[in-house]
Structure formats: C-alpha cells, structure tokens
Amino acid sequence: MAPINRPEKARTSTFLPAGHDHIQCQRQALRAAEQQCQLDKVRLTPLRREVLELIWQNHRPVKAYDLLDRLKVNHPGAVPTTVYRALDFLLEHDLVHRLQSLNAFIGCGTPGDPHRGQFLICRQCGTVAELQNTDLHQQITEQAAGLGFQVDNETIEIFGACADCQRT
Amino acid sequence: MAPINRPEKARTSTFLPAGHDHIQCQRQALRAAEQQCQLDKVRLTPLRREVLELIWQNHRPVKAYDLLDRLKVNHPGAVPTTVYRALDFLLEHDLVHRLQSLNAFIGCGTPGDPHRGQFLICRQCGTVAELQNTDLHQQITEQAAGLGFQVDNETIEIFGACADCQRT
DNA sequence: AAGTATAACGTTATAATGTTACGTTTTTCT
DNA sequence: AGAAAAACGTAACATTATAACGTTATACTT
Ligand SMILES: [Zn+2]
Ligand SMILES: [Zn+2]
Ligand SMILES: [Zn+2]
Ligand SMILES: [Zn+2]
C-alpha cells in the first residue's frame, strides 16, 4: 500500500506553521517584496527595506516606536517621521498591514494581491495569522450592498487564543 | 384591494433610518442604558450619563477629546481622565462601542445583548451603522476553530459609501 | 446612626502615538 | 547638464491615552 503523501501546498494557512523555518520565511518575504516593487516600479530603498526586515523578524505585530528603537541601532538619527514614512510606503504597496486594534504593524504574506487582511490575533503569545477568506469578504460586501452601502475597505481583527496557548 | 401595509418593524437595520426622529432615538437610548444599568446593578452616574448623552447626539463616531470639549461646557474642570473613565465604564457595560480604526466611540443600539459590533462607516458623511450579522460571526468562529483558534472578541469595521453619499 | 469598605471622582503629570512644515539630498527624466 | 520629482533630514507640534495619588460620595455592616 502506498504511503499517503499529503502535499504541503494543500494546507491552507494554519495559525502557526508548525516547525517553521523563519529565517527562510523572512528571506522569502523580502524577496517577494523586492519583486513586487519592481513590478509596481516603485523603490524599496535601503531604509524601507530595513524597516520591512525588522517587521518580518517575527510573526508578531510591531509598534511604530519599537520599530524606531530597533531602527536606531543601524540608523542613529532615525526619528518618528523616518519610521512613519517607511510604514506609509509599505502600507500603500500592501507589503505590510496595520492592525487597528493594536496600533501595530505586521508583514503581509501575500503582497501583489490587493486586499485588506483578516487577522487572528492570540492575546497570550501575540502571534498573528492572516486569513484570506473570500466567502467572508463576499458575505460582508453583499450584506452591505443590501443596505445600499458600497464597501471599499474592511478591517477584521479577531482576538482569542491560539491552539498552543489553549493548552496552557 | 387592500393597500399593502408593510409593518415598519419588519425592516432590519437600514443604514440610516430614513426620516428618523433622533431626539426620540437619543432619549430611548438613554432610557435603555438606565434600565440596563439597573439590571446589572451598576451606577450610571450623572457624569457617565452626560457623556453617554453627548455620544448619542448623533450617529457619528465621537473622539474622546471632542467629547471632552463638549463636556467642559457643563462641567468645567473636566480633563482627559474624566472622559476616559466614563468611556471605560460605558464600554465595559456595552453601552458604547469603540471604533478602532477611528479612535472614536459610538453609542450601542442594543445594550444588554453582549456583542462586539460590526460596523459600516461612511467615509464621506461619517455616519455609522451597527450590524448584528450572526452568520458572519458564526462563519468567523468556525473558520478560526478550524485553525485551532478560540475566538473571544472580534473587530469588524467596514468603510465605504452609504446610499445617500453615493448619489453625490 | 456611626463606622468601614468600596466606588467614583479630582488633580497633576506624563507616556504613547502620529503629523506638519520646510529644507536638503538623491534619483529620474528630458 | 538641467529640470522635476521622490526620498530623506530635522524640528516642532498635535493627538490619544494612562499612571499615581489624594479626596469625596455611596453602599454596607454593625
Ligand atoms: Zn515565519
Ligand atoms: Zn498564542
Ligand atoms: Zn438616532
Ligand atoms: Zn454617507
């Protein structure tokens, strides 16, 4: 009997990719960002790239002023505007998302596919997973349309406990 | 042939209740709040009541410091803590909601029924409608559960153009 | 009714988050 | 090379929110 060999790709986003090579993950995110910027003909300058790299150091939301502190290490003289300008760029080009409930930012796993994210946020460990539930989006759009409302942007941020943290 | 007489009550929440008696609407909201507080055995003090009344002056989100300015009229000596403490109380008892994307607050139309709101927010006129789409809630909870995530709170804020503002 | 505990509020200071305005440098385009 | 636009530096400031501590009002017990 042939062993069942589930292809990795068949899994849709899990909350925390188990046993996940984050160095690789971060590297890939930066590569994807570079490619996307080339396509869009916009400039991922060293400063912007460095901010994006800092954001991708983990899967937890980062606050602007934390980012600023970390940016200062390689970049003394950085001030709030420095960070906010980079963030504005990254947001505008869908390389990061803003988590409104946290005043924080997180890397986007699927740039190039314009979307406002849907997020699961673990209260305990702070890990965030981004969903892409088109049914959900659809349902919202339809209900809104039923009320004569035309949607142009949605913020969906779900708090709770991730699988790991529930065991605690 | 008898005229069709659609009962008003059959309509579920519209975006902006057409030709709506807001004085009455505000009064009713305050009465509901009083009742709810009695039930919960908590105190809707004059200060808290006044803040709630200010919040209910319209169906648009209010910012804390605007609230503060307006509160000062009848209540000189009010300071940020004054407002934030009242807001904390009102939030805790589900008499108002916080709109995370706006750092603003809005009265809750259905206190006593614990829920995190789903909001439609018109970018142009600023009017907000609160939805109670249980299917939506259900769908989110289920998808999260599928990822081992246990939901305890959701923020859903949808921006766009309301029916009135689309005509412009 | 007096005494005690708790909740609400006053007061001051400060922290955290985000923006404006303006000038200089770098990059792009002709 | 020269002009235009984008990116960045710099300083000041605006907005949003909380901490800490003391006082007053309310509720609860005896
Ligand atoms: Zn990773
Ligand atoms: Zn967790
Ligand atoms: Zn009304
Ligand atoms: Zn409108």
PDB file of N, CA, C and O and ligand atoms in Angstrom, chain B residues 15-16 122-127 160-166, ligand 4:
ATOM      1  N   PHE B  15     -29.236  51.441   6.747  1.00  0.00           N
ATOM      2  CA  PHE B  15     -28.012  52.177   7.051  1.00  0.00           C
ATOM      3  C   PHE B  15     -28.339  53.414   7.848  1.00  0.00           C
ATOM      4  O   PHE B  15     -27.971  53.538   9.004  1.00  0.00           O
ATOM      5  N   LEU B  16     -29.107  54.296   7.248  1.00  0.00           N
ATOM      6  CA  LEU B  16     -29.560  55.458   8.002  1.00  0.00           C
ATOM      7  C   LEU B  16     -31.074  55.428   8.031  1.00  0.00           C
ATOM      8  O   LEU B  16     -31.712  55.681   7.014  1.00  0.00           O
ATOM      9  N   CYS B 122     -19.466  55.297   6.820  1.00  0.00           N
ATOM     10  CA  CYS B 122     -19.407  56.069   5.569  1.00  0.00           C
ATOM     11  C   CYS B 122     -18.259  57.065   5.635  1.00  0.00           C
ATOM     12  O   CYS B 122     -18.198  57.888   6.534  1.00  0.00           O
ATOM     13  N   ARG B 123     -17.352  56.949   4.677  1.00  0.00           N
ATOM     14  CA  ARG B 123     -16.189  57.828   4.660  1.00  0.00           C
ATOM     15  C   ARG B 123     -16.578  59.276   4.466  1.00  0.00           C
ATOM     16  O   ARG B 123     -15.894  60.174   4.928  1.00  0.00           O
ATOM     17  N   GLN B 124     -17.661  59.476   3.722  1.00  0.00           N
ATOM     18  CA  GLN B 124     -17.985  60.847   3.353  1.00  0.00           C
ATOM     19  C   GLN B 124     -18.743  61.587   4.459  1.00  0.00           C
ATOM     20  O   GLN B 124     -18.327  62.644   4.898  1.00  0.00           O
ATOM     21  N   CYS B 125     -19.843  61.001   4.920  1.00  0.00           N
ATOM     22  CA  CYS B 125     -20.652  61.721   5.907  1.00  0.00           C
ATOM     23  C   CYS B 125     -20.351  61.251   7.326  1.00  0.00           C
ATOM     24  O   CYS B 125     -20.808  61.857   8.289  1.00  0.00           O
ATOM     25  N   GLY B 126     -19.593  60.177   7.459  1.00  0.00           N
ATOM     26  CA  GLY B 126     -19.178  59.740   8.783  1.00  0.00           C
ATOM     27  C   GLY B 126     -20.221  58.944   9.538  1.00  0.00           C
ATOM     28  O   GLY B 126     -19.971  58.479  10.658  1.00  0.00           O
ATOM     29  N   THR B 127     -21.376  58.767   8.957  1.00  0.00           N
ATOM     30  CA  THR B 127     -22.418  58.014   9.650  1.00  0.00           C
ATOM     31  C   THR B 127     -22.021  56.550   9.808  1.00  0.00           C
ATOM     32  O   THR B 127     -21.377  55.983   8.942  1.00  0.00           O
ATOM     33  N   GLY B 160     -16.772  52.652   3.527  1.00  0.00           N
ATOM     34  CA  GLY B 160     -17.304  52.766   2.179  1.00  0.00           C
ATOM     35  C   GLY B 160     -18.221  53.962   2.058  1.00  0.00           C
ATOM     36  O   GLY B 160     -18.081  54.939   2.791  1.00  0.00           O
ATOM     37  N   ALA B 161     -19.144  53.871   1.129  1.00  0.00           N
ATOM     38  CA  ALA B 161     -20.055  54.979   0.868  1.00  0.00           C
ATOM     39  C   ALA B 161     -21.486  54.543   1.132  1.00  0.00           C
ATOM     40  O   ALA B 161     -21.934  53.515   0.610  1.00  0.00           O
ATOM     41  N   CYS B 162     -22.174  55.302   1.944  1.00  0.00           N
ATOM     42  CA  CYS B 162     -23.565  54.987   2.226  1.00  0.00           C
ATOM     43  C   CYS B 162     -24.430  55.376   1.029  1.00  0.00           C
ATOM     44  O   CYS B 162     -23.975  56.078   0.123  1.00  0.00           O
ATOM     45  N   ALA B 163     -25.662  54.912   1.041  1.00  0.00           N
ATOM     46  CA  ALA B 163     -26.560  55.126  -0.100  1.00  0.00           C
ATOM     47  C   ALA B 163     -26.661  56.612  -0.453  1.00  0.00           C
ATOM     48  O   ALA B 163     -26.502  57.003  -1.613  1.00  0.00           O
ATOM     49  N   ASP B 164     -26.882  57.440   0.547  1.00  0.00           N
ATOM     50  CA  ASP B 164     -27.011  58.875   0.311  1.00  0.00           C
ATOM     51  C   ASP B 164     -25.769  59.437  -0.382  1.00  0.00           C
ATOM     52  O   ASP B 164     -25.869  60.202  -1.332  1.00  0.00           O
ATOM     53  N   CYS B 165     -24.624  59.077   0.144  1.00  0.00           N
ATOM     54  CA  CYS B 165     -23.389  59.689  -0.341  1.00  0.00           C
ATOM     55  C   CYS B 165     -22.985  59.159  -1.708  1.00  0.00           C
ATOM     56  O   CYS B 165     -22.202  59.794  -2.410  1.00  0.00           O
ATOM     57  N   GLN B 166     -23.511  58.008  -2.103  1.00  0.00           N
ATOM     58  CA  GLN B 166     -23.192  57.505  -3.438  1.00  0.00           C
ATOM     59  C   GLN B 166     -23.809  58.369  -4.520  1.00  0.00           C
ATOM     60  O   GLN B 166     -23.314  58.429  -5.627  1.00  0.00           O
TER      61      GLN B 166
HETATM   62 ZN    ZN E   4     -22.641  58.911   3.848  1.00  0.00          ZN
END
